[in-house]
Short mmCIF file of C-alpha atoms and ligand atoms in Angstrom, two decimals:
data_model
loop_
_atom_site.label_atom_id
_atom_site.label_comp_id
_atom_site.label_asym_id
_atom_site.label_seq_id
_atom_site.Cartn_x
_atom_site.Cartn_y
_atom_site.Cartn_z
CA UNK A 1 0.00 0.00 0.00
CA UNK A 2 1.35 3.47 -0.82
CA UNK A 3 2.26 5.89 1.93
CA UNK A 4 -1.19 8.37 3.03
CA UNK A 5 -0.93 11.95 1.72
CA UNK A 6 -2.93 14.77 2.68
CA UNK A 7 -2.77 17.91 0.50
CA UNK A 8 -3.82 21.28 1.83
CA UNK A 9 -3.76 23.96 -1.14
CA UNK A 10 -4.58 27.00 -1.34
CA UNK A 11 -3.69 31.00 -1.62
CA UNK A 12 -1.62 32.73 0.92
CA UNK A 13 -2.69 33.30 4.53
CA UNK A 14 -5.83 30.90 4.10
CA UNK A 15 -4.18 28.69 7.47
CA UNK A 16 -2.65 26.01 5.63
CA UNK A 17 0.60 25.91 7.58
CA UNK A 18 -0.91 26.15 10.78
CA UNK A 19 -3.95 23.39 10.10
CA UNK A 20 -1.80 21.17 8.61
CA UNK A 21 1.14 21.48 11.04
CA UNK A 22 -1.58 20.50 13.94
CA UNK A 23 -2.98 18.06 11.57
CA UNK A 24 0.46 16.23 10.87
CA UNK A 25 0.67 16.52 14.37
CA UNK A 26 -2.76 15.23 15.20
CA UNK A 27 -1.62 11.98 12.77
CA UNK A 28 2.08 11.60 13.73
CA UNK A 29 2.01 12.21 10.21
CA UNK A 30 5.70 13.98 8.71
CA UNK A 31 5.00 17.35 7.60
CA UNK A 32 6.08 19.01 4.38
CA UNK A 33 5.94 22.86 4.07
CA UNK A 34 6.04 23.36 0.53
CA UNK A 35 6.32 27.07 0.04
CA UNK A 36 9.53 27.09 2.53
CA UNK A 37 11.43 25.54 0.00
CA UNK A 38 10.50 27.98 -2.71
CA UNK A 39 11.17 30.76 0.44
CA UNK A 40 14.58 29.25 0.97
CA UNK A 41 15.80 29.47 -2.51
CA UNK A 42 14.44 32.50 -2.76
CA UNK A 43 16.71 33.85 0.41
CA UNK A 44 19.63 31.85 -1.36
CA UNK A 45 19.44 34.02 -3.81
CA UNK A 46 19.25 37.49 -2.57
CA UNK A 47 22.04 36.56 -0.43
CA UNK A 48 24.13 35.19 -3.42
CA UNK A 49 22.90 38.50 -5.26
CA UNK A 50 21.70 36.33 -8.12
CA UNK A 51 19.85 38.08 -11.08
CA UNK A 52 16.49 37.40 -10.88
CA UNK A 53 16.28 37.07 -15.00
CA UNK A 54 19.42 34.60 -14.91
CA UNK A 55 17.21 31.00 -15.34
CA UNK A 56 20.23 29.19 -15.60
CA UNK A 57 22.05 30.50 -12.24
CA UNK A 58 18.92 30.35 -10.41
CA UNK A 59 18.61 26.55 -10.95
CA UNK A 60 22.48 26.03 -10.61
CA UNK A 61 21.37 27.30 -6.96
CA UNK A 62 18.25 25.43 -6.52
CA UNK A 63 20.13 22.57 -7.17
CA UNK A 64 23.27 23.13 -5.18
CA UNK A 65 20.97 24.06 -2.24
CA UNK A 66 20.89 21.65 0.87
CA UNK A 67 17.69 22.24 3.29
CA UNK A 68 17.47 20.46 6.46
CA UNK A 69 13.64 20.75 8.14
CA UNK A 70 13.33 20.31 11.77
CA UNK A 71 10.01 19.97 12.94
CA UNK A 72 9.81 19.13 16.73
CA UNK A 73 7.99 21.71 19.10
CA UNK A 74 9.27 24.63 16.82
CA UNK A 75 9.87 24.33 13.12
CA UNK A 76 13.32 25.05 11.90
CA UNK A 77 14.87 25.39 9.00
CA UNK A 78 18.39 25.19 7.54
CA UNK A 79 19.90 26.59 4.22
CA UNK A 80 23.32 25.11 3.44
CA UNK A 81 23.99 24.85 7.57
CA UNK A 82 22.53 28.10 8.73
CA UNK A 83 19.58 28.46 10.57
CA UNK A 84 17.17 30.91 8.39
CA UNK A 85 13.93 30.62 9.83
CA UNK A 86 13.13 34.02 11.24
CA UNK A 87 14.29 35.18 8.05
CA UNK A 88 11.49 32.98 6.09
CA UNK A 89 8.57 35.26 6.89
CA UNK A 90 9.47 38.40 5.41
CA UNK A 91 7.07 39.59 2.83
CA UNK A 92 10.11 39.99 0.10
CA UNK A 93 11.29 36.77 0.52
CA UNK A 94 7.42 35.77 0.05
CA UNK A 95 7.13 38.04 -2.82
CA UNK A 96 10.71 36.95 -4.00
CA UNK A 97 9.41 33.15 -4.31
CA UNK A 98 6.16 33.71 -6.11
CA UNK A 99 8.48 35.16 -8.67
CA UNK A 100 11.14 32.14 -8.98
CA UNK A 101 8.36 29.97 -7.92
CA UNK A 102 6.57 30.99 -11.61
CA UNK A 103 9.76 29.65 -13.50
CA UNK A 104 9.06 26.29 -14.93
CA UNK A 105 12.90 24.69 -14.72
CA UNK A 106 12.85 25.88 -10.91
CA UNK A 107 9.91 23.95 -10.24
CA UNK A 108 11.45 20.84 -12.17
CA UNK A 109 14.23 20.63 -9.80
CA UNK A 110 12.19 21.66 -6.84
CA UNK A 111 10.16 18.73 -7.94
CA UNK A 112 11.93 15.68 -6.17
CA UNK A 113 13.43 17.30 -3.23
CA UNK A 114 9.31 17.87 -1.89
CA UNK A 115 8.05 14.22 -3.06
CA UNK A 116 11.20 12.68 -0.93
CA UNK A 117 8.92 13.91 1.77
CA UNK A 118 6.55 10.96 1.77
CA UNK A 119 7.82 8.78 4.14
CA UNK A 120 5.59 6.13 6.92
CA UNK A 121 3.60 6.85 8.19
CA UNK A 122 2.01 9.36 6.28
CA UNK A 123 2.43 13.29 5.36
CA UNK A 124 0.73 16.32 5.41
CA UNK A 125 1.98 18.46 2.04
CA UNK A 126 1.10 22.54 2.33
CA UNK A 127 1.37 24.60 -0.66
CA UNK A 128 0.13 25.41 -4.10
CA UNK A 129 0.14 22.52 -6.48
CA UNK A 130 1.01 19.36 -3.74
CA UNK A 131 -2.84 17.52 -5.24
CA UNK A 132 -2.25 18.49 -8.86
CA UNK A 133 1.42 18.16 -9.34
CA UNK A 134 3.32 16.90 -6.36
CA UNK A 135 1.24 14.23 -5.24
CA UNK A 136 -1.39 13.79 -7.24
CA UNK A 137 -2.18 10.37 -6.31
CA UNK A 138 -2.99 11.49 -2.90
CA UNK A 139 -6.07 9.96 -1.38
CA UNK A 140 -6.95 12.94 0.85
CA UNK A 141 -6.78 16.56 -1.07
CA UNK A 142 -8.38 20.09 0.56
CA UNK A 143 -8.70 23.24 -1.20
CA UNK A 144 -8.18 25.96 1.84
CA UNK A 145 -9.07 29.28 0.78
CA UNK A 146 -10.81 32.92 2.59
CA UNK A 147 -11.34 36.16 1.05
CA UNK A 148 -8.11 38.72 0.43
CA UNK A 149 -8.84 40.85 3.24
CA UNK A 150 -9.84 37.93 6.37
CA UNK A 151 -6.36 36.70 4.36
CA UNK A 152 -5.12 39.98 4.93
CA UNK A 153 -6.30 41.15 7.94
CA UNK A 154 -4.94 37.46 9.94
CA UNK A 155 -1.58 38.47 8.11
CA UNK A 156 -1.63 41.80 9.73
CA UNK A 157 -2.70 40.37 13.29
CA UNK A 158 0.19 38.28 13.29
CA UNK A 159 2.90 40.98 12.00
CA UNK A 160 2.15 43.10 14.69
CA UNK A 161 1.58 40.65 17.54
CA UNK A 162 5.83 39.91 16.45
CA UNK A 163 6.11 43.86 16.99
CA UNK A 164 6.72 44.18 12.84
CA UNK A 165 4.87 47.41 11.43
CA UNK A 166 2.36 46.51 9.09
CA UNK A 167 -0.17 48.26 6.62
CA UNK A 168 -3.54 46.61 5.92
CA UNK A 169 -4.38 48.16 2.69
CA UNK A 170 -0.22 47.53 1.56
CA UNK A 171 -0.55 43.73 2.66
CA UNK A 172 -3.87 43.30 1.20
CA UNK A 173 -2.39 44.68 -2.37
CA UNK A 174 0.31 42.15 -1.81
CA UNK A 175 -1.63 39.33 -1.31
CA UNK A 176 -3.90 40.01 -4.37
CA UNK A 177 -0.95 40.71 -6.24
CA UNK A 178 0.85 37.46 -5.26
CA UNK A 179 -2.81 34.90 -5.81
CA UNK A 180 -2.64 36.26 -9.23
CA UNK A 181 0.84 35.73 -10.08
CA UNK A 182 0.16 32.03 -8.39
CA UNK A 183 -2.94 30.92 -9.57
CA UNK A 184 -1.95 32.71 -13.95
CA UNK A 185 1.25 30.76 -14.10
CA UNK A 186 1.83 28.78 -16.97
CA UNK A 187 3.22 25.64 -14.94
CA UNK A 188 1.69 24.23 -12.16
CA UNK A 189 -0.52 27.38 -10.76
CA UNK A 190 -2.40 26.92 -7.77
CA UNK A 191 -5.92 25.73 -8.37
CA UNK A 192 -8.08 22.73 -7.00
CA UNK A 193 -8.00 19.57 -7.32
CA UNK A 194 -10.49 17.68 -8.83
CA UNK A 195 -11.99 15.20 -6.10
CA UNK A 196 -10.51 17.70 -3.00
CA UNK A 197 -12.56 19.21 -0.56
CA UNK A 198 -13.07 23.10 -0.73
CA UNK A 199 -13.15 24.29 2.58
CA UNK A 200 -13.44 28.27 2.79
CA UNK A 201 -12.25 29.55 6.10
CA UNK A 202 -13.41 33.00 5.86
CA UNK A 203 -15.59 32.33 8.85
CA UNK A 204 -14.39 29.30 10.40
CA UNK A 205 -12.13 28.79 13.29
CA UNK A 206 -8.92 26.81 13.21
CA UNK A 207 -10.60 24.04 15.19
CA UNK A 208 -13.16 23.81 12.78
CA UNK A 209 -11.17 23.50 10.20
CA UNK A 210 -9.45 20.53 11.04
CA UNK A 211 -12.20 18.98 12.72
CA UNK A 212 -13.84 19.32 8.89
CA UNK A 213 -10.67 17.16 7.01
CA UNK A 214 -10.83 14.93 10.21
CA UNK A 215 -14.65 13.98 9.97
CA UNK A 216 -14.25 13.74 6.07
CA UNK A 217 -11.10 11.87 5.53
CA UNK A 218 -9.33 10.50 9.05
CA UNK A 219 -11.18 9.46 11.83
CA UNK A 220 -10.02 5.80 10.71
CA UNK A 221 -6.98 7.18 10.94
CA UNK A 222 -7.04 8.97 14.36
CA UNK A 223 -8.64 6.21 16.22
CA UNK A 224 -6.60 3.45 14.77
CA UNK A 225 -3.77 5.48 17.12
CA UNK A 226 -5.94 5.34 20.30
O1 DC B 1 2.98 29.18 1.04
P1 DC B 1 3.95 30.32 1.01
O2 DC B 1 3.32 31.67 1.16
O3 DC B 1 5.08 30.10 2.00
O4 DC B 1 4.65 30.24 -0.45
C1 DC B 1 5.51 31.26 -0.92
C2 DC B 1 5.45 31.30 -2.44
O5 DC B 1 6.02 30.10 -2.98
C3 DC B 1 4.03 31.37 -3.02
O6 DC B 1 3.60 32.70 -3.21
C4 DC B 1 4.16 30.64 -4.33
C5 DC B 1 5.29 29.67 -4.12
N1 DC B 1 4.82 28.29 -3.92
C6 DC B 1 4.53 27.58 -5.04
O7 DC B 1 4.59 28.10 -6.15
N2 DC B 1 4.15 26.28 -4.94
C7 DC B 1 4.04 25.70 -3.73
N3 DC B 1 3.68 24.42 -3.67
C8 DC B 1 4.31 26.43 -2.56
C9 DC B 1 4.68 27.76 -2.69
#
């Protein structure tokens, strides 16, 4: 039997990473945070001052890259050794992967190094295109989604609960700006898979949320553990 995969989709600041990091959790399920990879070679190459036009040098990076994920009680991440987490949030580095993130060859290479993620007992994969590209054979696929400005507005909530100034109308621009760069790519843009479950969380809780993919897809799953 294959190894379980649950895809959670969806545009920016719709609560993928946090449902499906308490979901993965929930499982004992590994957890793959697609759009961290994309973040991380997108903070490779600011740092390495690559030119953002140069296809070529961008996937000599992407390939050279080596990302180590740690995901105990905090999640961690490492970029050739160095510990880059707190720089994964920034909105440039966002903005700065959307971009690369568009280029077909980046998302060729990219393509492996997220589908060595599916390991026993299962995983939780968080991104764009992880039930129409990545894993498409996965048995459990969820289309997360919410309106630009509850998007927005969370996004702004959390930037200033860190102490990071933040302007609603400038973050809700962003955000609009960065669904339509993701969803009118050529190659792999987000959009829904055919047999997932669209779950919009304009209005919902977290709790509600998972308790929603739980009662559709993985009660077997959750009381198989108990
Ligand atoms: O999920 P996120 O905001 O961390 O992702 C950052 C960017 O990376 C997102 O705007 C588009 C890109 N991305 C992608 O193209 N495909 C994915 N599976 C995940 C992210």
């Amino acid at each position: 039997m294959s190894i379980p995969v649950l895809t959670i989709d969806g545009p920016s600041g719709a609560g993928k990473g946090t449902v499906s990091r308490l979901l993965a959790k929930k499982l004992g399920w590994h957890y793959l945070d697609s759009g961290s990879i994309y973040r991380s070679l997108a903070i490779a190459l600011l740092k390495q001052a690559v030119d953002l036009d140069n296809v070529t040098e961008i996937v000599n990076v992407a390939q050279a890259m080596v990302l180590e994920f740690e995901c105990g009680d905090d999640f961690i991440v490492k970029l050739n050794g160095e510990d880059i987490t707190a720089q994964l949030g920034l909105e440039n580095i966002g903005s700065t992967a959307s971009i690369i993130a568009a280029l077909p060859e980046v998302r060729r290479v990219l393509l492996k190094k997220q589908q060595d993620f599916r390991q026993a007992p299962g995983l939780v994969a968080d991104g764009r295109d992880m039930g129409t590209v990545v894993f498409p054979d996965a048995e459990y696929k969820v289309f997360l989604t919410a309106s630009s400005s509850k998007r927005a507005g969370r996004r702004y909530k959390q930037l200033k609960e860190k102490g990071i100034d933040a302007n609603l109308s400038g973050l809700t621009k962003e955000i609009e700006e960065r669904d339509r760069r993701d969803s009118e790519r050529t190659t792999a843009p987000l959009s829904m898979a055919s047999s997932a479950l669209f779950i919009d969380s304009s209005d919902m809780t977290i709790d509600t949320v998972i308790d929603e993919v739980l009662n559709k897809f993985l009660m077997d799953f959750i009381s198989m553990q108990h």
